[in-house]
Amino acid sequence: QVQLQESGPGLQKPSQTLSLTCTVSGGSITTNRYYWSWIRQPPGKGLEWMGVIGYSGSTHYSPSLKSRTSISRDTSKNQFTLQLGSVTPEDTAVYYCVRGYSGYYSYSDWGQGTQVTVSS
């Protein structure tokens, strides 16, 4: 059974870069045909897909966030990381890391989520 666990700062100041890490256990991030996404949910709003890194290391981002989003991975630690630059209070949300199979937009296994608040 795969498990995903998000970690990172709960409070971020505006204009800084947010960095969140997802640690995966029970499955390798390099296993063929699995994709690893970041999804967020602002308070009172729906889920927003941010981007994905695939089993080969290829990445794909939401057009609305592409200019300030980067996803990378550390295969030795079985982790993948989200960086979101120039954050504003509108980036306040619960951030989830998610595993999917056979495509960018499939989501089968979710982390518990981590709250990030952007405030001065």
PDB file of C-alpha atoms in Angstrom:
ATOM      1  CA  GLN A   1       0.000   0.000   0.000  1.00  0.00           C
ATOM      2  CA  VAL A   2       1.574   3.260  -1.108  1.00  0.00           C
ATOM      3  CA  GLN A   3       1.627   6.147   1.349  1.00  0.00           C
ATOM      4  CA  LEU A   4       2.319   9.790   0.601  1.00  0.00           C
ATOM      5  CA  GLN A   5       3.246  12.372   3.212  1.00  0.00           C
ATOM      6  CA  GLU A   6       3.555  16.102   2.607  1.00  0.00           C
ATOM      7  CA  SER A   7       5.951  18.258   4.601  1.00  0.00           C
ATOM      8  CA  GLY A   8       6.852  21.912   4.609  1.00  0.00           C
ATOM      9  CA  PRO A   9       6.249  25.218   6.346  1.00  0.00           C
ATOM     10  CA  GLY A  10       2.754  25.956   7.537  1.00  0.00           C
ATOM     11  CA  LEU A  11       3.275  29.697   7.322  1.00  0.00           C
ATOM     12  CA  GLN A  12       4.887  31.510   4.428  1.00  0.00           C
ATOM     13  CA  LYS A  13       5.522  35.213   3.938  1.00  0.00           C
ATOM     14  CA  PRO A  14       4.359  36.953   0.748  1.00  0.00           C
ATOM     15  CA  SER A  15       6.830  37.139  -2.147  1.00  0.00           C
ATOM     16  CA  GLN A  16       8.822  34.170  -0.845  1.00  0.00           C
ATOM     17  CA  THR A  17       9.173  30.766  -2.491  1.00  0.00           C
ATOM     18  CA  LEU A  18       7.127  27.948  -1.011  1.00  0.00           C
ATOM     19  CA  SER A  19       8.786  24.548  -0.953  1.00  0.00           C
ATOM     20  CA  LEU A  20       6.864  21.369  -0.125  1.00  0.00           C
ATOM     21  CA  THR A  21       8.152  17.821  -0.165  1.00  0.00           C
ATOM     22  CA  CYS A  22       6.220  14.596  -0.626  1.00  0.00           C
ATOM     23  CA  THR A  23       7.806  11.474   0.839  1.00  0.00           C
ATOM     24  CA  VAL A  24       6.571   8.251  -0.715  1.00  0.00           C
ATOM     25  CA  SER A  25       6.640   4.838   0.932  1.00  0.00           C
ATOM     26  CA  GLY A  26       5.376   1.489  -0.292  1.00  0.00           C
ATOM     27  CA  GLY A  27       6.132   2.291  -3.929  1.00  0.00           C
ATOM     28  CA  SER A  28       8.877   3.824  -6.044  1.00  0.00           C
ATOM     29  CA  ILE A  29       8.433   7.156  -7.814  1.00  0.00           C
ATOM     30  CA  THR A  30      10.279   5.667 -10.793  1.00  0.00           C
ATOM     31  CA  THR A  31       7.867   2.758 -11.296  1.00  0.00           C
ATOM     32  CA  ASN A  32       6.698   2.661 -14.884  1.00  0.00           C
ATOM     33  CA  ARG A  33       3.498   4.562 -15.754  1.00  0.00           C
ATOM     34  CA  TYR A  34       2.986   6.228 -12.383  1.00  0.00           C
ATOM     35  CA  TYR A  35       2.603   9.999 -12.174  1.00  0.00           C
ATOM     36  CA  TRP A  36       3.045  12.209  -9.124  1.00  0.00           C
ATOM     37  CA  SER A  37       1.027  15.401  -8.844  1.00  0.00           C
ATOM     38  CA  TRP A  38       0.522  18.387  -6.617  1.00  0.00           C
ATOM     39  CA  ILE A  39      -3.053  19.537  -6.083  1.00  0.00           C
ATOM     40  CA  ARG A  40      -4.285  22.297  -3.804  1.00  0.00           C
ATOM     41  CA  GLN A  41      -7.574  23.475  -2.357  1.00  0.00           C
ATOM     42  CA  PRO A  42      -7.963  27.096  -1.246  1.00  0.00           C
ATOM     43  CA  PRO A  43     -10.455  27.745   1.545  1.00  0.00           C
ATOM     44  CA  GLY A  44     -14.016  27.589   0.273  1.00  0.00           C
ATOM     45  CA  LYS A  45     -12.929  26.621  -3.258  1.00  0.00           C
ATOM     46  CA  GLY A  46     -12.481  23.506  -5.325  1.00  0.00           C
ATOM     47  CA  LEU A  47      -9.422  21.434  -6.065  1.00  0.00           C
ATOM     48  CA  GLU A  48      -6.775  22.926  -8.350  1.00  0.00           C
ATOM     49  CA  TRP A  49      -4.267  20.750 -10.145  1.00  0.00           C
ATOM     50  CA  MET A  50      -0.838  22.403 -10.141  1.00  0.00           C
ATOM     51  CA  GLY A  51       1.519  20.074 -11.935  1.00  0.00           C
ATOM     52  CA  VAL A  52       2.969  16.581 -12.237  1.00  0.00           C
ATOM     53  CA  ILE A  53       6.239  14.724 -12.513  1.00  0.00           C
ATOM     54  CA  GLY A  54       6.176  11.386 -14.234  1.00  0.00           C
ATOM     55  CA  TYR A  55       8.052   8.160 -13.619  1.00  0.00           C
ATOM     56  CA  SER A  56      10.670   9.193 -16.185  1.00  0.00           C
ATOM     57  CA  GLY A  57      11.139  12.616 -14.603  1.00  0.00           C
ATOM     58  CA  SER A  58       9.161  14.539 -17.193  1.00  0.00           C
ATOM     59  CA  THR A  59       7.083  17.433 -15.889  1.00  0.00           C
ATOM     60  CA  HIS A  60       3.873  19.187 -16.897  1.00  0.00           C
ATOM     61  CA  TYR A  61       2.333  22.255 -15.284  1.00  0.00           C
ATOM     62  CA  SER A  62      -0.949  24.081 -15.083  1.00  0.00           C
ATOM     63  CA  PRO A  63      -0.775  26.982 -17.562  1.00  0.00           C
ATOM     64  CA  SER A  64      -2.024  29.403 -14.931  1.00  0.00           C
ATOM     65  CA  LEU A  65       0.819  28.515 -12.540  1.00  0.00           C
ATOM     66  CA  LYS A  66       3.569  27.491 -14.929  1.00  0.00           C
ATOM     67  CA  SER A  67       5.565  30.698 -14.653  1.00  0.00           C
ATOM     68  CA  ARG A  68       6.164  30.237 -10.928  1.00  0.00           C
ATOM     69  CA  THR A  69       5.933  26.461 -10.391  1.00  0.00           C
ATOM     70  CA  SER A  70       8.643  23.828 -10.449  1.00  0.00           C
ATOM     71  CA  ILE A  71       8.435  20.147  -9.549  1.00  0.00           C
ATOM     72  CA  SER A  72      11.552  18.049  -9.037  1.00  0.00           C
ATOM     73  CA  ARG A  73      12.440  14.722  -7.468  1.00  0.00           C
ATOM     74  CA  ASP A  74      15.099  12.940  -5.449  1.00  0.00           C
ATOM     75  CA  THR A  75      14.988   9.296  -6.426  1.00  0.00           C
ATOM     76  CA  SER A  76      17.496   8.325  -3.725  1.00  0.00           C
ATOM     77  CA  LYS A  77      15.022   9.514  -1.077  1.00  0.00           C
ATOM     78  CA  ASN A  78      11.869   8.573  -3.020  1.00  0.00           C
ATOM     79  CA  GLN A  79      10.629  12.147  -2.714  1.00  0.00           C
ATOM     80  CA  PHE A  80       9.284  14.807  -5.021  1.00  0.00           C
ATOM     81  CA  THR A  81       9.170  18.512  -4.315  1.00  0.00           C
ATOM     82  CA  LEU A  82       6.991  21.461  -5.266  1.00  0.00           C
ATOM     83  CA  GLN A  83       8.388  24.969  -5.448  1.00  0.00           C
ATOM     84  CA  LEU A  84       5.972  27.873  -5.905  1.00  0.00           C
ATOM     85  CA  GLY A  85       7.536  31.296  -6.292  1.00  0.00           C
ATOM     86  CA  SER A  86       6.314  34.784  -5.438  1.00  0.00           C
ATOM     87  CA  VAL A  87       3.523  33.552  -3.206  1.00  0.00           C
ATOM     88  CA  THR A  88       0.615  35.787  -2.245  1.00  0.00           C
ATOM     89  CA  PRO A  89      -2.267  35.298   0.220  1.00  0.00           C
ATOM     90  CA  GLU A  90      -4.204  33.790  -2.712  1.00  0.00           C
ATOM     91  CA  ASP A  91      -1.842  30.808  -2.500  1.00  0.00           C
ATOM     92  CA  THR A  92      -3.184  29.948   0.937  1.00  0.00           C
ATOM     93  CA  ALA A  93      -4.539  26.410   0.622  1.00  0.00           C
ATOM     94  CA  VAL A  94      -4.306  22.798   1.666  1.00  0.00           C
ATOM     95  CA  TYR A  95      -1.673  21.215  -0.562  1.00  0.00           C
ATOM     96  CA  TYR A  96      -1.865  17.537  -1.496  1.00  0.00           C
ATOM     97  CA  CYS A  97       0.591  15.206  -3.173  1.00  0.00           C
ATOM     98  CA  VAL A  98      -1.091  12.543  -5.250  1.00  0.00           C
ATOM     99  CA  ARG A  99      -0.237   9.415  -7.190  1.00  0.00           C
ATOM    100  CA  GLY A 100      -1.923   8.484 -10.420  1.00  0.00           C
ATOM    101  CA  TYR A 101      -1.531   5.784 -13.024  1.00  0.00           C
ATOM    102  CA  SER A 102      -1.102   5.970 -16.759  1.00  0.00           C
ATOM    103  CA  GLY A 103      -1.648   9.682 -17.314  1.00  0.00           C
ATOM    104  CA  TYR A 104      -1.170  13.212 -16.069  1.00  0.00           C
ATOM    105  CA  TYR A 105      -4.712  13.602 -14.795  1.00  0.00           C
ATOM    106  CA  SER A 106      -5.364  10.385 -12.903  1.00  0.00           C
ATOM    107  CA  TYR A 107      -5.435  10.488  -9.118  1.00  0.00           C
ATOM    108  CA  SER A 108      -5.680   7.315  -7.086  1.00  0.00           C
ATOM    109  CA  ASP A 109      -3.679   7.795  -3.904  1.00  0.00           C
ATOM    110  CA  TRP A 110      -3.585  10.970  -1.853  1.00  0.00           C
ATOM    111  CA  GLY A 111      -1.497  12.310   0.980  1.00  0.00           C
ATOM    112  CA  GLN A 112      -3.331  13.715   3.978  1.00  0.00           C
ATOM    113  CA  GLY A 113      -2.623  17.274   2.884  1.00  0.00           C
ATOM    114  CA  THR A 114      -0.748  20.102   4.519  1.00  0.00           C
ATOM    115  CA  GLN A 115      -2.106  23.562   5.283  1.00  0.00           C
ATOM    116  CA  VAL A 116      -0.070  26.466   3.959  1.00  0.00           C
ATOM    117  CA  THR A 117      -0.971  30.002   4.953  1.00  0.00           C
ATOM    118  CA  VAL A 118       0.609  32.977   3.215  1.00  0.00           C
ATOM    119  CA  SER A 119       0.600  35.985   5.490  1.00  0.00           C
ATOM    120  CA  SER A 120       2.922  38.720   6.621  1.00  0.00           C
TER     121      SER A 120
END
